[in-house]
């Protein structure tokens, strides 16, 4: 049939014209040649892409080895930088600690310096002793006794009491020096002074030669005296013993009447005299001891400050070195990061080149395969056209004979094919019938086997359920019998319980009546008991309050007045007349003169009868006068000096603050003027550029910038007026989204043009623009490219087309993100 069709087609082709067939053969042959040329070009492209991919892969592997080495080096830099950071933190912590110590030492120095000055002022004598100490031309003058005597800490009061007036005296070398000093005081009328002669006759140490009780010490063992005054000190303290309290002092004097005992609190007791009590002011020895201690503390604070400043200098140097090491390691770390970033960028570029090469190879191979398929099809079609052309060019008679032979052959082969197909169909039907019967029999056998298995399982389950039901029936019968018996017992128990409950309810009613009666009686007695208890409690509280008040008054009499309450009542009770004096006596005298009543000698009465209201009034007046006097402060001079120093310091600081405030206000004024000038110039330039840019982005429209407060450039705001072509509105809220976006972009571009920058970063500023507005904006971007570098985040294809390079982030097959870059222009700069 195919041969007959070819012959018939050849005849038809001959009839259509040999010229047309020859043209088709030539066209097909040219297509075949073009396909072969395309295949050659694609093979060359594949070879070139494979070469580029191989080179990129080799360079990528080399860079990866470099990155591995750089990362190992960076780990070392990280460790070094962390060590430098720790060293810097430690140095800064030590520096801060030393600064704090320096401040503490400086505070202590200032405190003890003020205390030394105050104590020195307190030791300045204003009497004859002070005049003698201020004299420079008096020979034999040794100084004050307090300055020449050093007392063990804690015994100042005892030694002050032991020395008596000599504690505040002035020491001289000899009797001649003492006479000269007294003569000088009398001549200059400089007051009186006590003198201690250094060349005194030294008696025996009576106290040291005795066996003293535990806790008692000879006074000479507690002092250190300068050599010129040592004999006089031994003469003054030879028989003085220091004890803890008055009880020990009394026992010591009783046992040794020739000794003098002084307590650590400053009480003196001997067989002939006694003195003591509370001290009203610190003695010269105490002030001198406090001065020596303050001087020691001051020297210690100064030394600590010097040591701290020396250590602070070393710490600052160490901190500077640590900071330099930190900066150096940080700089090396940044350089390493930059190098790694550069290598990573090269890796990304090489990876993209390799992937692009592989993709190009794949595309070229696919195109090569498609070109090969097309070439094979074109070659087959060309061979067919050539055969048709050859057959068409053969003799027509030969073609007719061949057509008749082909038709007869087709008839014969068609009959044979029909008979063969009939036999094949019959055989196939027989085979299919047998297969269907076999499958049906096999399926029926399997279903019967499954049904039998299911039936056997059902019989087993039924037998099991029958056995279980029999067991359950026997259990239910036993349960029913037990339930009947339990029901009978419950009915009998219920009957007896009902009878007992009725009897108990009757008894309970009787007892409730009795309980209510008893409760009423109990409530009555309880109320009476509570009333009596309250009365007794009030009386007891009143007695306790009176006793407490009496005890408080007794304690107050003992503490405030030092008198026994009984003696106080006898001597100052209401039965004793009250003495009068002062204004009260004058008032009584005036009243007697007016009434003609007077005493025998004509003088005013010295006492008046006790009147509580009048005496309470006098007491309140005396307490007010006493409170107005206030307390005596022995350290007032020291506090005044400290406050004066602080006042001077604060005054200096206040003056510095005022000067700093004036300077800051001047600087603020200059900055405001500069800011106002810079802002005004920037605003004018931006306003001019905005009008130009707006006119380009909105052809036919108008836009301008307006100040809200032109008179105050520092607080003014800026309003943007925009009127696109064909609209009367000026407010941005009435514009469309694209118009608002384009207006904002116009303001940004105006700022860029007024104050150019090396580069600009914009994030999807053209997302809401249509094609026309986008084209105008891209023209402006192109202008900005001439002087600055633009970094634009965008999804617009047209924006990408004007870019010099594209950068994106994608995820590789191993799940790691990488940067993909593509340079669009060969002359583009990185």
Short mmCIF file of C-alpha atoms in Angstrom, two decimals, residues 166-629:
data_model
loop_
_atom_site.label_atom_id
_atom_site.label_comp_id
_atom_site.label_asym_id
_atom_site.label_seq_id
_atom_site.Cartn_x
_atom_site.Cartn_y
_atom_site.Cartn_z
CA UNK A 166 49.51 70.86 134.86
CA UNK A 167 47.80 69.25 131.83
CA UNK A 168 47.11 72.72 130.40
CA UNK A 169 50.36 74.26 131.71
CA UNK A 170 53.48 75.47 129.91
CA UNK A 171 56.78 73.64 130.44
CA UNK A 172 59.99 75.55 131.30
CA UNK A 173 63.53 74.27 131.85
CA UNK A 174 64.29 75.71 135.31
CA UNK A 175 63.08 77.87 138.14
CA UNK A 176 64.88 80.88 136.59
CA UNK A 177 62.95 80.37 133.35
CA UNK A 178 59.74 80.09 135.37
CA UNK A 179 60.46 83.36 137.19
CA UNK A 180 61.22 85.09 133.89
CA UNK A 181 57.98 83.81 132.41
CA UNK A 182 55.89 84.99 135.38
CA UNK A 183 57.61 88.37 135.32
CA UNK A 184 56.88 88.69 131.58
CA UNK A 185 53.18 87.88 132.13
CA UNK A 186 52.88 90.46 134.90
CA UNK A 187 54.80 93.09 132.94
CA UNK A 188 52.76 92.60 129.75
CA UNK A 189 49.48 92.13 131.68
CA UNK A 190 48.97 88.97 129.55
CA UNK A 191 47.00 87.02 132.16
CA UNK A 192 47.81 84.05 134.31
CA UNK A 193 49.44 80.75 133.35
CA UNK A 194 50.43 77.51 135.05
CA UNK A 195 54.04 76.46 134.62
CA UNK A 196 55.77 73.10 135.06
CA UNK A 197 59.49 73.23 135.87
CA UNK A 198 61.53 70.60 134.09
CA UNK A 199 64.34 70.47 136.67
CA UNK A 200 62.07 69.42 139.52
CA UNK A 201 63.44 67.20 142.25
CA UNK A 202 62.58 63.61 141.37
CA UNK A 203 60.99 61.69 144.25
CA UNK A 204 60.84 57.94 144.43
CA UNK A 205 58.35 56.08 142.31
CA UNK A 206 55.89 55.25 145.07
CA UNK A 207 53.37 53.63 142.74
CA UNK A 208 55.89 51.46 140.92
CA UNK A 209 57.26 50.04 144.11
CA UNK A 210 53.92 48.70 145.34
CA UNK A 211 52.07 45.50 144.55
CA UNK A 212 49.03 46.81 142.69
CA UNK A 213 45.75 44.92 142.34
CA UNK A 214 44.84 43.37 138.95
CA UNK A 215 43.80 46.00 136.41
CA UNK A 216 45.65 48.85 138.13
CA UNK A 217 48.65 50.49 136.41
CA UNK A 218 51.10 53.16 137.47
CA UNK A 219 50.45 56.42 135.62
CA UNK A 220 54.12 56.70 134.65
CA UNK A 221 53.80 53.47 132.67
CA UNK A 222 51.11 55.02 130.48
CA UNK A 223 52.97 58.15 129.33
CA UNK A 224 56.02 58.99 127.30
CA UNK A 225 57.55 62.37 128.22
CA UNK A 226 60.23 64.35 126.42
CA UNK A 227 63.54 64.33 128.30
CA UNK A 228 63.47 67.98 129.48
CA UNK A 229 60.17 67.31 131.25
CA UNK A 230 60.78 63.72 132.40
CA UNK A 231 61.74 64.60 136.00
CA UNK A 232 58.78 66.91 136.42
CA UNK A 233 56.41 64.26 135.04
CA UNK A 234 57.77 61.70 137.50
CA UNK A 235 57.31 64.24 140.30
CA UNK A 236 53.68 64.86 139.29
CA UNK A 237 52.72 61.22 138.65
CA UNK A 238 54.91 59.37 141.15
CA UNK A 239 52.05 58.31 143.44
CA UNK A 240 49.27 58.12 140.80
CA UNK A 241 47.68 54.79 139.86
CA UNK A 242 45.13 54.31 137.05
CA UNK A 243 42.20 51.94 137.75
CA UNK A 244 39.02 50.98 135.91
CA UNK A 245 36.29 52.58 138.04
CA UNK A 246 35.55 54.27 141.35
CA UNK A 247 35.04 50.98 143.19
CA UNK A 248 38.58 49.89 142.39
CA UNK A 249 39.81 53.40 143.21
CA UNK A 250 38.18 53.29 146.65
CA UNK A 251 39.65 49.85 147.37
CA UNK A 252 43.14 51.00 146.29
CA UNK A 253 43.08 54.20 148.38
CA UNK A 254 41.75 52.27 151.38
CA UNK A 255 44.64 49.83 151.13
CA UNK A 256 47.31 52.46 150.22
CA UNK A 257 46.32 55.86 151.66
CA UNK A 258 49.49 57.50 150.32
CA UNK A 259 48.55 56.76 146.69
CA UNK A 260 46.18 58.68 144.43
CA UNK A 261 43.80 56.70 142.21
CA UNK A 262 42.32 58.00 138.93
CA UNK A 263 39.76 56.16 136.81
CA UNK A 264 39.84 55.86 133.05
CA UNK A 265 36.75 58.07 133.02
CA UNK A 266 38.66 60.95 134.65
CA UNK A 267 37.60 60.67 138.35
CA UNK A 268 40.37 61.29 140.96
CA UNK A 269 40.31 59.88 144.49
CA UNK A 270 42.87 60.13 147.32
CA UNK A 271 42.79 60.10 151.06
CA UNK A 272 42.69 63.93 151.18
CA UNK A 273 40.88 65.04 148.02
CA UNK A 274 38.56 63.85 145.25
CA UNK A 275 37.34 65.27 141.96
CA UNK A 276 35.45 64.03 138.95
CA UNK A 277 32.09 63.99 137.25
CA UNK A 278 31.28 64.55 133.61
CA UNK A 279 33.70 66.62 131.54
CA UNK A 280 32.23 69.71 129.93
CA UNK A 281 34.95 70.09 127.32
CA UNK A 282 37.91 68.02 126.10
CA UNK A 283 41.18 68.65 127.84
CA UNK A 284 44.40 69.75 126.22
CA UNK A 285 45.78 66.22 126.44
CA UNK A 286 42.74 64.85 124.68
CA UNK A 287 42.93 67.54 122.04
CA UNK A 288 46.66 66.90 121.62
CA UNK A 289 46.07 63.12 121.34
CA UNK A 290 43.31 63.74 118.83
CA UNK A 291 45.63 66.11 116.95
CA UNK A 292 48.44 63.52 116.86
CA UNK A 293 46.03 60.85 115.69
CA UNK A 294 44.62 63.19 113.03
CA UNK A 295 48.14 64.03 111.85
CA UNK A 296 48.96 60.29 111.61
CA UNK A 297 45.76 59.68 109.70
CA UNK A 298 46.50 62.63 107.42
CA UNK A 299 50.03 61.35 106.72
CA UNK A 300 48.62 57.90 106.04
CA UNK A 301 45.98 59.34 103.68
CA UNK A 302 48.64 61.42 101.86
CA UNK A 303 50.91 58.38 101.53
CA UNK A 304 48.02 56.23 100.33
CA UNK A 305 47.11 58.90 97.81
CA UNK A 306 50.71 59.05 96.52
CA UNK A 307 50.87 55.27 96.23
CA UNK A 308 47.52 55.23 94.49
CA UNK A 309 48.58 57.94 92.03
CA UNK A 310 51.81 56.05 91.27
CA UNK A 311 49.83 52.82 90.75
CA UNK A 312 47.29 54.80 88.72
CA UNK A 313 50.04 55.99 86.35
CA UNK A 314 51.20 52.39 85.88
CA UNK A 315 47.60 51.22 85.43
CA UNK A 316 46.95 53.92 82.83
CA UNK A 317 50.02 52.82 80.92
CA UNK A 318 48.91 49.18 81.16
CA UNK A 319 45.40 50.14 80.07
CA UNK A 320 46.84 52.09 77.13
CA UNK A 321 48.95 49.10 76.09
CA UNK A 322 45.95 46.78 76.49
CA UNK A 323 43.81 49.16 74.42
CA UNK A 324 46.51 49.30 71.73
CA UNK A 325 46.69 45.49 71.66
CA UNK A 326 42.90 45.37 71.52
CA UNK A 327 42.77 47.88 68.64
CA UNK A 328 45.57 46.03 66.80
CA UNK A 329 43.86 42.63 67.15
CA UNK A 330 40.53 44.19 66.20
CA UNK A 331 42.10 45.79 63.12
CA UNK A 332 43.71 42.49 62.12
CA UNK A 333 40.37 40.75 62.71
CA UNK A 334 38.62 43.32 60.51
CA UNK A 335 41.28 42.87 57.84
CA UNK A 336 40.78 39.10 58.03
CA UNK A 337 37.00 39.58 57.79
CA UNK A 338 37.46 41.84 54.78
CA UNK A 339 39.77 39.31 53.14
CA UNK A 340 37.31 36.50 53.86
CA UNK A 341 34.48 38.63 52.49
CA UNK A 342 36.48 39.31 49.34
CA UNK A 343 37.30 35.62 48.95
CA UNK A 344 33.67 34.73 49.66
CA UNK A 345 32.58 37.18 46.98
CA UNK A 346 35.07 35.62 44.55
CA UNK A 347 33.80 32.17 45.51
CA UNK A 348 30.26 33.32 44.88
CA UNK A 349 31.29 34.79 41.54
CA UNK A 350 33.17 31.61 40.53
CA UNK A 351 30.28 29.47 41.72
CA UNK A 352 27.87 31.53 39.66
CA UNK A 353 30.24 31.28 36.67
CA UNK A 354 30.47 27.48 37.10
CA UNK A 355 26.70 27.17 37.49
CA UNK A 356 26.14 29.44 34.50
CA UNK A 357 28.58 27.31 32.49
CA UNK A 358 26.82 24.11 33.54
CA UNK A 359 23.47 25.63 32.72
CA UNK A 360 24.82 26.79 29.34
CA UNK A 361 26.16 23.29 28.67
CA UNK A 362 22.79 21.80 29.56
CA UNK A 363 20.98 24.30 27.35
CA UNK A 364 23.44 23.71 24.49
CA UNK A 365 23.10 19.93 24.87
CA UNK A 366 19.32 20.21 24.84
CA UNK A 367 19.52 22.50 21.81
CA UNK A 368 22.00 20.07 20.21
CA UNK A 369 19.68 17.15 20.79
CA UNK A 370 16.75 19.11 19.39
CA UNK A 371 18.86 20.19 16.39
CA UNK A 372 19.88 16.55 15.84
CA UNK A 373 16.24 15.48 15.92
CA UNK A 374 15.31 18.26 13.53
CA UNK A 375 18.27 17.30 11.29
CA UNK A 376 17.20 13.64 11.22
CA UNK A 377 13.63 14.65 10.41
CA UNK A 378 14.82 17.04 7.70
CA UNK A 379 17.15 14.38 6.27
CA UNK A 380 14.33 11.79 6.20
CA UNK A 381 12.01 14.30 4.59
CA UNK A 382 14.76 15.27 2.13
CA UNK A 383 15.35 11.63 1.14
CA UNK A 384 11.60 11.22 0.62
CA UNK A 385 11.45 14.33 -1.51
CA UNK A 386 14.47 13.13 -3.53
CA UNK A 387 12.78 9.74 -4.16
CA UNK A 388 9.58 11.48 -5.13
CA UNK A 389 11.53 13.72 -7.47
CA UNK A 390 13.31 10.72 -9.01
CA UNK A 391 10.03 8.82 -9.45
CA UNK A 392 8.39 11.91 -10.89
CA UNK A 393 11.21 12.25 -13.39
CA UNK A 394 10.86 8.59 -14.58
CA UNK A 395 8.96 7.54 -17.77
CA UNK A 396 5.16 7.90 -17.33
CA UNK A 397 4.48 4.50 -19.04
CA UNK A 398 6.86 2.81 -16.62
CA UNK A 399 5.08 4.54 -13.81
CA UNK A 400 1.70 3.25 -15.02
CA UNK A 401 3.00 -0.32 -15.30
CA UNK A 402 4.51 -0.12 -11.89
CA UNK A 403 1.22 1.24 -10.54
CA UNK A 404 -0.72 -1.71 -12.02
CA UNK A 405 1.81 -4.22 -10.66
CA UNK A 406 1.68 -2.55 -7.26
CA UNK A 407 -2.15 -2.62 -7.31
CA UNK A 408 -2.23 -6.36 -8.16
CA UNK A 409 0.36 -7.08 -5.47
CA UNK A 410 -1.70 -5.07 -2.98
CA UNK A 411 -4.85 -7.05 -3.79
CA UNK A 412 -3.04 -10.35 -3.33
CA UNK A 413 -1.27 -9.37 -0.10
CA UNK A 414 -4.49 -7.82 1.22
CA UNK A 415 -6.32 -11.17 0.81
CA UNK A 416 -3.54 -13.05 2.54
CA UNK A 417 -3.45 -10.49 5.36
CA UNK A 418 -7.25 -10.77 5.84
CA UNK A 419 -7.08 -14.56 6.11
CA UNK A 420 -4.18 -14.33 8.57
CA UNK A 421 -5.99 -11.76 10.68
CA UNK A 422 -9.12 -14.00 10.78
CA UNK A 423 -7.09 -16.97 11.99
CA UNK A 424 -5.26 -14.81 14.51
CA UNK A 425 -8.53 -13.41 15.81
CA UNK A 426 -10.07 -16.86 16.23
CA UNK A 427 -7.00 -18.12 18.09
CA UNK A 428 -6.97 -15.09 20.32
CA UNK A 429 -10.70 -15.59 21.12
CA UNK A 430 -10.10 -19.22 22.04
CA UNK A 431 -7.15 -18.29 24.26
CA UNK A 432 -9.05 -15.50 26.00
CA UNK A 433 -12.05 -17.83 26.67
CA UNK A 434 -9.81 -20.47 28.26
CA UNK A 435 -8.01 -17.90 30.38
CA UNK A 436 -11.32 -16.42 31.60
CA UNK A 437 -12.64 -19.89 32.59
CA UNK A 438 -9.41 -20.67 34.47
CA UNK A 439 -9.50 -17.36 36.35
CA UNK A 440 -13.20 -17.87 37.22
CA UNK A 441 -12.56 -21.37 38.62
CA UNK A 442 -9.55 -20.17 40.65
CA UNK A 443 -11.50 -17.25 42.12
CA UNK A 444 -14.44 -19.49 43.06
CA UNK A 445 -12.12 -21.96 44.78
CA UNK A 446 -10.48 -19.16 46.80
CA UNK A 447 -13.86 -17.70 47.83
CA UNK A 448 -15.09 -21.12 48.97
CA UNK A 449 -11.93 -21.62 51.07
CA UNK A 450 -12.33 -18.17 52.67
CA UNK A 451 -16.03 -18.87 53.42
CA UNK A 452 -15.15 -22.20 55.07
CA UNK A 453 -12.49 -20.55 57.26
CA UNK A 454 -14.92 -17.80 58.28
CA UNK A 455 -17.59 -20.37 59.16
CA UNK A 456 -15.17 -22.34 61.35
CA UNK A 457 -14.16 -19.19 63.23
CA UNK A 458 -17.83 -18.21 63.71
CA UNK A 459 -18.63 -21.66 65.19
CA UNK A 460 -15.73 -21.39 67.63
CA UNK A 461 -16.81 -17.90 68.76
CA UNK A 462 -20.45 -19.10 69.22
CA UNK A 463 -19.33 -22.04 71.39
CA UNK A 464 -17.16 -19.74 73.50
CA UNK A 465 -20.07 -17.28 73.98
CA UNK A 466 -22.37 -20.18 75.04
CA UNK A 467 -19.91 -21.30 77.69
CA UNK A 468 -19.53 -17.72 78.98
CA UNK A 469 -23.32 -17.23 79.15
CA UNK A 470 -23.70 -20.41 81.23
CA UNK A 471 -21.09 -19.23 83.74
CA UNK A 472 -22.70 -15.79 83.92
CA UNK A 473 -26.15 -17.36 84.50
CA UNK A 474 -24.88 -19.34 87.49
CA UNK A 475 -23.28 -16.21 88.94
CA UNK A 476 -26.49 -14.20 88.45
CA UNK A 477 -28.54 -16.86 90.29
CA UNK A 478 -26.18 -16.72 93.27
CA UNK A 479 -26.27 -12.92 93.27
CA UNK A 480 -30.10 -12.92 93.19
CA UNK A 481 -30.29 -15.27 96.21
CA UNK A 482 -27.83 -13.10 98.17
CA UNK A 483 -29.76 -9.96 97.26
CA UNK A 484 -33.08 -11.42 98.55
CA UNK A 485 -31.46 -12.35 101.86
CA UNK A 486 -29.80 -8.92 102.19
CA UNK A 487 -33.14 -7.21 101.41
CA UNK A 488 -34.87 -9.07 104.24
CA UNK A 489 -32.12 -8.09 106.67
CA UNK A 490 -32.27 -4.46 105.54
CA UNK A 491 -36.05 -4.28 106.08
CA UNK A 492 -35.67 -5.62 109.66
CA UNK A 493 -32.81 -3.18 110.38
CA UNK A 494 -34.84 -0.29 108.96
CA UNK A 495 -37.79 -1.12 111.22
CA UNK A 496 -35.63 -1.24 114.36
CA UNK A 497 -33.78 1.97 113.35
CA UNK A 498 -37.11 3.78 112.87
CA UNK A 499 -38.22 2.83 116.37
CA UNK A 500 -34.93 3.89 117.91
CA UNK A 501 -34.94 7.18 115.97
CA UNK A 502 -38.40 8.07 117.28
CA UNK A 503 -37.33 7.39 120.87
CA UNK A 504 -34.15 9.44 120.45
CA UNK A 505 -36.09 12.37 118.93
CA UNK A 506 -38.44 12.42 121.91
CA UNK A 507 -35.52 12.41 124.39
CA UNK A 508 -33.72 15.05 122.34
CA UNK A 509 -36.72 17.39 122.53
CA UNK A 510 -36.77 17.15 126.32
CA UNK A 511 -33.02 17.77 126.56
CA UNK A 512 -33.22 20.79 124.23
CA UNK A 513 -35.79 22.41 126.56
CA UNK A 514 -33.46 21.82 129.53
CA UNK A 515 -30.43 23.11 127.58
CA UNK A 516 -32.22 26.34 126.62
CA UNK A 517 -33.05 27.01 130.25
CA UNK A 518 -29.48 26.31 131.36
CA UNK A 519 -28.07 28.50 128.58
CA UNK A 520 -30.25 31.41 129.63
CA UNK A 521 -28.98 31.06 133.20
CA UNK A 522 -25.36 30.79 131.99
CA UNK A 523 -25.75 33.91 129.83
CA UNK A 524 -27.08 35.89 132.76
CA UNK A 525 -24.18 34.88 135.02
CA UNK A 526 -21.65 35.38 132.22
CA UNK A 527 -22.87 38.95 131.67
CA UNK A 528 -22.56 39.67 135.38
CA UNK A 529 -19.05 38.11 135.44
CA UNK A 530 -17.96 40.17 132.43
CA UNK A 531 -19.19 43.36 134.07
CA UNK A 532 -17.33 42.58 137.29
CA UNK A 533 -14.21 41.60 135.34
CA UNK A 534 -14.25 44.89 133.40
CA UNK A 535 -14.56 46.89 136.61
CA UNK A 536 -11.69 44.96 138.22
CA UNK A 537 -9.58 45.27 135.08
CA UNK A 538 -10.09 49.01 134.89
CA UNK A 539 -9.12 49.37 138.53
CA UNK A 540 -6.03 47.20 138.01
CA UNK A 541 -5.02 49.17 134.92
CA UNK A 542 -5.44 52.45 136.77
CA UNK A 543 -3.33 51.18 139.69
CA UNK A 544 -0.66 49.91 137.26
CA UNK A 545 -0.61 53.26 135.48
CA UNK A 546 -0.26 55.10 138.79
CA UNK A 547 2.55 52.76 139.90
CA UNK A 548 4.30 53.19 136.53
CA UNK A 549 3.98 56.96 136.76
CA UNK A 550 5.36 56.96 140.31
CA UNK A 551 8.30 54.76 139.21
CA UNK A 552 8.98 57.03 136.23
CA UNK A 553 8.96 60.09 138.46
CA UNK A 554 11.31 58.37 140.91
CA UNK A 555 13.70 57.36 138.11
CA UNK A 556 13.55 60.84 136.67
CA UNK A 557 14.35 62.33 140.07
CA UNK A 558 17.39 60.08 140.38
CA UNK A 559 18.61 60.55 136.80
CA UNK A 560 17.93 64.26 136.33
CA UNK A 561 18.42 65.59 139.87
CA UNK A 562 20.61 62.90 141.53
CA UNK A 563 18.33 62.91 144.61
CA UNK A 564 16.51 60.13 146.38
CA UNK A 565 12.71 60.52 145.94
CA UNK A 566 12.18 60.60 149.73
CA UNK A 567 14.81 63.33 150.14
CA UNK A 568 13.25 65.22 147.22
CA UNK A 569 9.84 65.16 148.91
CA UNK A 570 11.24 66.26 152.24
CA UNK A 571 13.31 69.13 150.87
CA UNK A 572 11.19 70.25 147.87
CA UNK A 573 7.72 68.92 148.65
CA UNK A 574 4.51 71.01 148.50
CA UNK A 575 4.80 71.76 152.25
CA UNK A 576 8.13 73.59 151.75
CA UNK A 577 7.88 77.31 150.85
CA UNK A 578 9.24 78.28 147.45
CA UNK A 579 12.07 80.87 147.37
CA UNK A 580 11.65 83.85 145.05
CA UNK A 581 14.15 86.18 143.36
CA UNK A 582 14.54 88.49 140.43
CA UNK A 583 11.35 89.82 138.80
CA UNK A 584 9.19 87.69 141.11
CA UNK A 585 10.73 89.36 144.16
CA UNK A 586 10.20 92.81 142.60
CA UNK A 587 6.55 91.98 141.92
CA UNK A 588 6.04 90.87 145.53
CA UNK A 589 7.70 94.05 146.83
CA UNK A 590 5.42 96.18 144.65
CA UNK A 591 2.37 94.29 145.92
CA UNK A 592 3.43 94.77 149.58
CA UNK A 593 4.02 98.45 149.08
CA UNK A 594 0.64 98.84 147.47
CA UNK A 595 -1.10 96.86 150.24
CA UNK A 596 0.94 98.23 153.13
CA UNK A 597 2.06 94.80 154.16
CA UNK A 598 5.77 94.10 154.65
CA UNK A 599 8.19 92.18 156.71
CA UNK A 600 9.66 93.28 159.96
CA UNK A 601 12.75 94.75 158.34
CA UNK A 602 10.82 96.30 155.49
CA UNK A 603 12.37 93.96 152.85
CA UNK A 604 10.46 91.72 150.42
CA UNK A 605 9.59 88.19 151.52
CA UNK A 606 12.22 85.54 150.54
CA UNK A 607 9.70 82.63 150.13
CA UNK A 608 6.08 82.13 149.09
CA UNK A 609 3.70 79.21 149.66
CA UNK A 610 3.72 76.39 147.02
CA UNK A 611 1.10 76.79 144.25
CA UNK A 612 1.12 74.02 141.63
CA UNK A 613 -0.32 76.04 138.72
CA UNK A 614 2.12 78.90 139.31
CA UNK A 615 5.13 76.58 139.68
CA UNK A 616 4.17 74.61 136.52
CA UNK A 617 4.00 77.91 134.65
CA UNK A 618 7.49 78.82 135.94
CA UNK A 619 8.73 75.33 134.91
CA UNK A 620 7.48 75.74 131.34
CA UNK A 621 9.09 79.17 131.09
CA UNK A 622 12.41 77.80 132.41
CA UNK A 623 12.29 74.84 129.96
CA UNK A 624 11.69 77.21 127.05
CA UNK A 625 14.60 79.38 128.13
CA UNK A 626 16.80 76.28 128.51
CA UNK A 627 15.86 74.99 125.06
CA UNK A 628 16.73 78.36 123.57
CA UNK A 629 20.25 78.04 124.95
#
